[in-house]
Amino acid sequence: MFVRCWVIYLFLHLIDKVSLQNQDEKVYGVVGGSVILPCSFKERVLKPDEINVFWRYNDSKIVCDIEKGNFSTIDQDVLFKDRIESVSSQYGNGDFSIRLKHLKLTDNGVFSCFFTDKPKILKLQVNETAPAPTNSSMKAQPAGIVTFLLGCICVLLESFVAKLWCM
């Protein structure tokens, strides 16, 4: 019975992790500030001619392109003119993150980083002011907590049943 509970716990934990990975990532910023929009490919080291990455905003507006390892803003939408930075020395390591500077409320939306057949989707939320600080440095992850608690309950039930059985 003990083994069964741990198998159930591990199964729930794995399902929890997979479901979190499928959600869009959220990035938060403040008007006038800047944010890093992360995008990476870590399966292997890339050659410059393999590096073709396309950043888009709300599916249609061109943010920037990285073609054959070269950063380009030639066809960039005017919304992003002089506001995008990228670190080309990191491309070989698979890091295609960009920095969006001088944030505006109109930057709220969905940014997509196309590198492979499955784009990385980021939802940017720009606020007028920074969020109020919280009293706790611990961030709650509800789905992870539920999985942990289910595992604890399973272990407690098993020990309770084992004690009853031995009486």
PDB file of C-alpha atoms in Angstrom, residues 15-142:
ATOM      1  CA  ILE A  15       0.932  15.835 -14.158  1.00  0.00           C
ATOM      2  CA  ASP A  16       1.156  19.070 -12.162  1.00  0.00           C
ATOM      3  CA  LYS A  17       4.537  19.980 -13.676  1.00  0.00           C
ATOM      4  CA  VAL A  18       3.421  19.238 -17.223  1.00  0.00           C
ATOM      5  CA  SER A  19       0.288  21.330 -16.894  1.00  0.00           C
ATOM      6  CA  LEU A  20       2.303  24.293 -15.611  1.00  0.00           C
ATOM      7  CA  GLN A  21       4.705  24.092 -18.536  1.00  0.00           C
ATOM      8  CA  ASN A  22       1.880  24.297 -21.068  1.00  0.00           C
ATOM      9  CA  GLN A  23       0.622  27.613 -19.754  1.00  0.00           C
ATOM     10  CA  ASP A  24       1.721  30.876 -21.357  1.00  0.00           C
ATOM     11  CA  GLU A  25       4.422  32.701 -19.439  1.00  0.00           C
ATOM     12  CA  LYS A  26       3.524  36.091 -17.999  1.00  0.00           C
ATOM     13  CA  VAL A  27       5.934  39.012 -17.835  1.00  0.00           C
ATOM     14  CA  TYR A  28       5.203  42.165 -15.849  1.00  0.00           C
ATOM     15  CA  GLY A  29       6.572  45.666 -16.322  1.00  0.00           C
ATOM     16  CA  VAL A  30       6.006  49.289 -15.346  1.00  0.00           C
ATOM     17  CA  VAL A  31       5.421  52.238 -17.672  1.00  0.00           C
ATOM     18  CA  GLY A  32       8.782  53.810 -18.537  1.00  0.00           C
ATOM     19  CA  GLY A  33      10.755  50.761 -17.389  1.00  0.00           C
ATOM     20  CA  SER A  34      12.053  47.771 -19.303  1.00  0.00           C
ATOM     21  CA  VAL A  35      11.526  44.005 -19.316  1.00  0.00           C
ATOM     22  CA  ILE A  36      13.365  40.968 -20.587  1.00  0.00           C
ATOM     23  CA  LEU A  37      11.233  38.783 -22.836  1.00  0.00           C
ATOM     24  CA  PRO A  38      12.864  35.362 -22.475  1.00  0.00           C
ATOM     25  CA  CYS A  39      13.271  32.877 -25.320  1.00  0.00           C
ATOM     26  CA  SER A  40      15.744  30.022 -25.362  1.00  0.00           C
ATOM     27  CA  PHE A  41      16.599  26.790 -27.119  1.00  0.00           C
ATOM     28  CA  LYS A  42      18.839  24.554 -25.015  1.00  0.00           C
ATOM     29  CA  GLU A  43      18.802  21.192 -26.827  1.00  0.00           C
ATOM     30  CA  ARG A  44      22.220  21.727 -28.432  1.00  0.00           C
ATOM     31  CA  VAL A  45      24.791  24.325 -29.439  1.00  0.00           C
ATOM     32  CA  LEU A  46      23.733  26.129 -32.592  1.00  0.00           C
ATOM     33  CA  LYS A  47      25.726  27.160 -35.641  1.00  0.00           C
ATOM     34  CA  PRO A  48      25.161  30.753 -36.836  1.00  0.00           C
ATOM     35  CA  ASP A  49      23.420  29.613 -40.041  1.00  0.00           C
ATOM     36  CA  GLU A  50      20.908  27.620 -37.936  1.00  0.00           C
ATOM     37  CA  ILE A  51      19.821  30.660 -35.943  1.00  0.00           C
ATOM     38  CA  ASN A  52      16.562  32.016 -37.362  1.00  0.00           C
ATOM     39  CA  VAL A  53      14.290  33.501 -34.723  1.00  0.00           C
ATOM     40  CA  PHE A  54      11.278  35.699 -35.315  1.00  0.00           C
ATOM     41  CA  TRP A  55       9.722  37.866 -32.600  1.00  0.00           C
ATOM     42  CA  ARG A  56       6.109  38.961 -33.153  1.00  0.00           C
ATOM     43  CA  TYR A  57       3.584  41.026 -31.197  1.00  0.00           C
ATOM     44  CA  ASN A  58      -0.103  40.029 -31.179  1.00  0.00           C
ATOM     45  CA  ASP A  59       0.636  37.539 -34.008  1.00  0.00           C
ATOM     46  CA  SER A  60       1.220  40.122 -36.716  1.00  0.00           C
ATOM     47  CA  LYS A  61       3.483  43.040 -35.803  1.00  0.00           C
ATOM     48  CA  ILE A  62       7.217  42.497 -36.336  1.00  0.00           C
ATOM     49  CA  VAL A  63       9.245  43.145 -33.186  1.00  0.00           C
ATOM     50  CA  CYS A  64      12.596  41.942 -34.558  1.00  0.00           C
ATOM     51  CA  ASP A  65      14.199  39.063 -36.429  1.00  0.00           C
ATOM     52  CA  ILE A  66      17.403  37.140 -35.910  1.00  0.00           C
ATOM     53  CA  GLU A  67      18.385  35.650 -39.262  1.00  0.00           C
ATOM     54  CA  LYS A  68      21.469  33.456 -39.613  1.00  0.00           C
ATOM     55  CA  GLY A  69      22.629  34.854 -36.277  1.00  0.00           C
ATOM     56  CA  ASN A  70      22.210  38.528 -37.256  1.00  0.00           C
ATOM     57  CA  PHE A  71      19.860  40.795 -35.304  1.00  0.00           C
ATOM     58  CA  SER A  72      17.599  42.834 -37.594  1.00  0.00           C
ATOM     59  CA  THR A  73      14.989  45.554 -37.116  1.00  0.00           C
ATOM     60  CA  ILE A  74      14.637  46.407 -40.822  1.00  0.00           C
ATOM     61  CA  ASP A  75      10.940  45.435 -41.102  1.00  0.00           C
ATOM     62  CA  GLN A  76      10.179  46.275 -37.471  1.00  0.00           C
ATOM     63  CA  ASP A  77       6.800  47.825 -36.615  1.00  0.00           C
ATOM     64  CA  VAL A  78       7.085  51.507 -35.643  1.00  0.00           C
ATOM     65  CA  LEU A  79       5.684  50.646 -32.179  1.00  0.00           C
ATOM     66  CA  PHE A  80       9.053  49.136 -31.277  1.00  0.00           C
ATOM     67  CA  LYS A  81      11.469  51.512 -33.030  1.00  0.00           C
ATOM     68  CA  ASP A  82      14.598  52.113 -30.911  1.00  0.00           C
ATOM     69  CA  ARG A  83      13.129  50.119 -27.995  1.00  0.00           C
ATOM     70  CA  ILE A  84      14.446  46.577 -28.608  1.00  0.00           C
ATOM     71  CA  GLU A  85      17.846  45.221 -27.540  1.00  0.00           C
ATOM     72  CA  SER A  86      19.312  41.759 -27.984  1.00  0.00           C
ATOM     73  CA  VAL A  87      22.617  40.181 -26.938  1.00  0.00           C
ATOM     74  CA  SER A  88      24.023  38.479 -30.037  1.00  0.00           C
ATOM     75  CA  SER A  89      26.891  36.880 -28.083  1.00  0.00           C
ATOM     76  CA  GLN A  90      24.278  34.643 -26.418  1.00  0.00           C
ATOM     77  CA  TYR A  91      22.736  33.260 -29.628  1.00  0.00           C
ATOM     78  CA  GLY A  92      25.201  30.363 -29.831  1.00  0.00           C
ATOM     79  CA  ASN A  93      24.101  29.361 -26.314  1.00  0.00           C
ATOM     80  CA  GLY A  94      20.491  29.283 -27.495  1.00  0.00           C
ATOM     81  CA  ASP A  95      19.417  32.490 -25.719  1.00  0.00           C
ATOM     82  CA  PHE A  96      17.303  34.729 -27.980  1.00  0.00           C
ATOM     83  CA  SER A  97      15.804  36.891 -25.237  1.00  0.00           C
ATOM     84  CA  ILE A  98      15.158  40.534 -25.981  1.00  0.00           C
ATOM     85  CA  ARG A  99      14.841  43.625 -23.812  1.00  0.00           C
ATOM     86  CA  LEU A 100      11.895  45.935 -24.441  1.00  0.00           C
ATOM     87  CA  LYS A 101      12.677  49.446 -23.158  1.00  0.00           C
ATOM     88  CA  HIS A 102      10.561  52.522 -22.419  1.00  0.00           C
ATOM     89  CA  LEU A 103       7.443  50.473 -21.710  1.00  0.00           C
ATOM     90  CA  LYS A 104       4.032  51.894 -22.589  1.00  0.00           C
ATOM     91  CA  LEU A 105       0.546  50.740 -21.657  1.00  0.00           C
ATOM     92  CA  THR A 106       0.030  49.946 -25.345  1.00  0.00           C
ATOM     93  CA  ASP A 107       2.724  47.244 -25.033  1.00  0.00           C
ATOM     94  CA  ASN A 108       0.233  45.036 -23.157  1.00  0.00           C
ATOM     95  CA  GLY A 109      -0.288  41.957 -25.279  1.00  0.00           C
ATOM     96  CA  VAL A 110       1.133  38.694 -26.519  1.00  0.00           C
ATOM     97  CA  PHE A 111       4.721  38.344 -27.701  1.00  0.00           C
ATOM     98  CA  SER A 112       5.775  35.249 -29.619  1.00  0.00           C
ATOM     99  CA  CYS A 113       9.273  33.938 -30.194  1.00  0.00           C
ATOM    100  CA  PHE A 114       9.335  31.590 -33.199  1.00  0.00           C
ATOM    101  CA  PHE A 115      12.376  29.343 -33.339  1.00  0.00           C
ATOM    102  CA  THR A 116      11.072  25.842 -33.769  1.00  0.00           C
ATOM    103  CA  ASP A 117       7.657  24.586 -34.849  1.00  0.00           C
ATOM    104  CA  LYS A 118       6.256  25.522 -31.410  1.00  0.00           C
ATOM    105  CA  PRO A 119       6.588  29.230 -30.552  1.00  0.00           C
ATOM    106  CA  LYS A 120       7.264  30.497 -27.049  1.00  0.00           C
ATOM    107  CA  ILE A 121       4.296  32.645 -26.024  1.00  0.00           C
ATOM    108  CA  LEU A 122       4.670  35.460 -23.499  1.00  0.00           C
ATOM    109  CA  LYS A 123       1.913  37.678 -22.161  1.00  0.00           C
ATOM    110  CA  LEU A 124       3.198  41.130 -21.237  1.00  0.00           C
ATOM    111  CA  GLN A 125       1.295  43.158 -18.691  1.00  0.00           C
ATOM    112  CA  VAL A 126       2.435  46.752 -18.247  1.00  0.00           C
ATOM    113  CA  ASN A 127       1.145  48.659 -15.219  1.00  0.00           C
ATOM    114  CA  GLU A 128       1.275  52.372 -14.461  1.00  0.00           C
ATOM    115  CA  THR A 129       2.937  51.732 -11.097  1.00  0.00           C
ATOM    116  CA  ALA A 130       4.949  48.941  -9.546  1.00  0.00           C
ATOM    117  CA  PRO A 131       2.909  46.352  -7.637  1.00  0.00           C
ATOM    118  CA  ALA A 132       2.764  46.836  -3.877  1.00  0.00           C
ATOM    119  CA  PRO A 133       5.373  44.800  -1.989  1.00  0.00           C
ATOM    120  CA  THR A 134       4.099  41.725  -0.182  1.00  0.00           C
ATOM    121  CA  ASN A 135       4.937  40.755   3.384  1.00  0.00           C
ATOM    122  CA  SER A 136       6.108  37.326   2.339  1.00  0.00           C
ATOM    123  CA  SER A 137       8.978  36.440   0.070  1.00  0.00           C
ATOM    124  CA  MET A 138       7.399  33.026  -0.532  1.00  0.00           C
ATOM    125  CA  LYS A 139       5.235  32.852  -3.638  1.00  0.00           C
ATOM    126  CA  ALA A 140       2.377  30.388  -3.506  1.00  0.00           C
ATOM    127  CA  GLN A 141       1.966  27.912  -6.325  1.00  0.00           C
ATOM    128  CA  PRO A 142      -1.533  26.565  -5.783  1.00  0.00           C
TER     129      PRO A 142
END
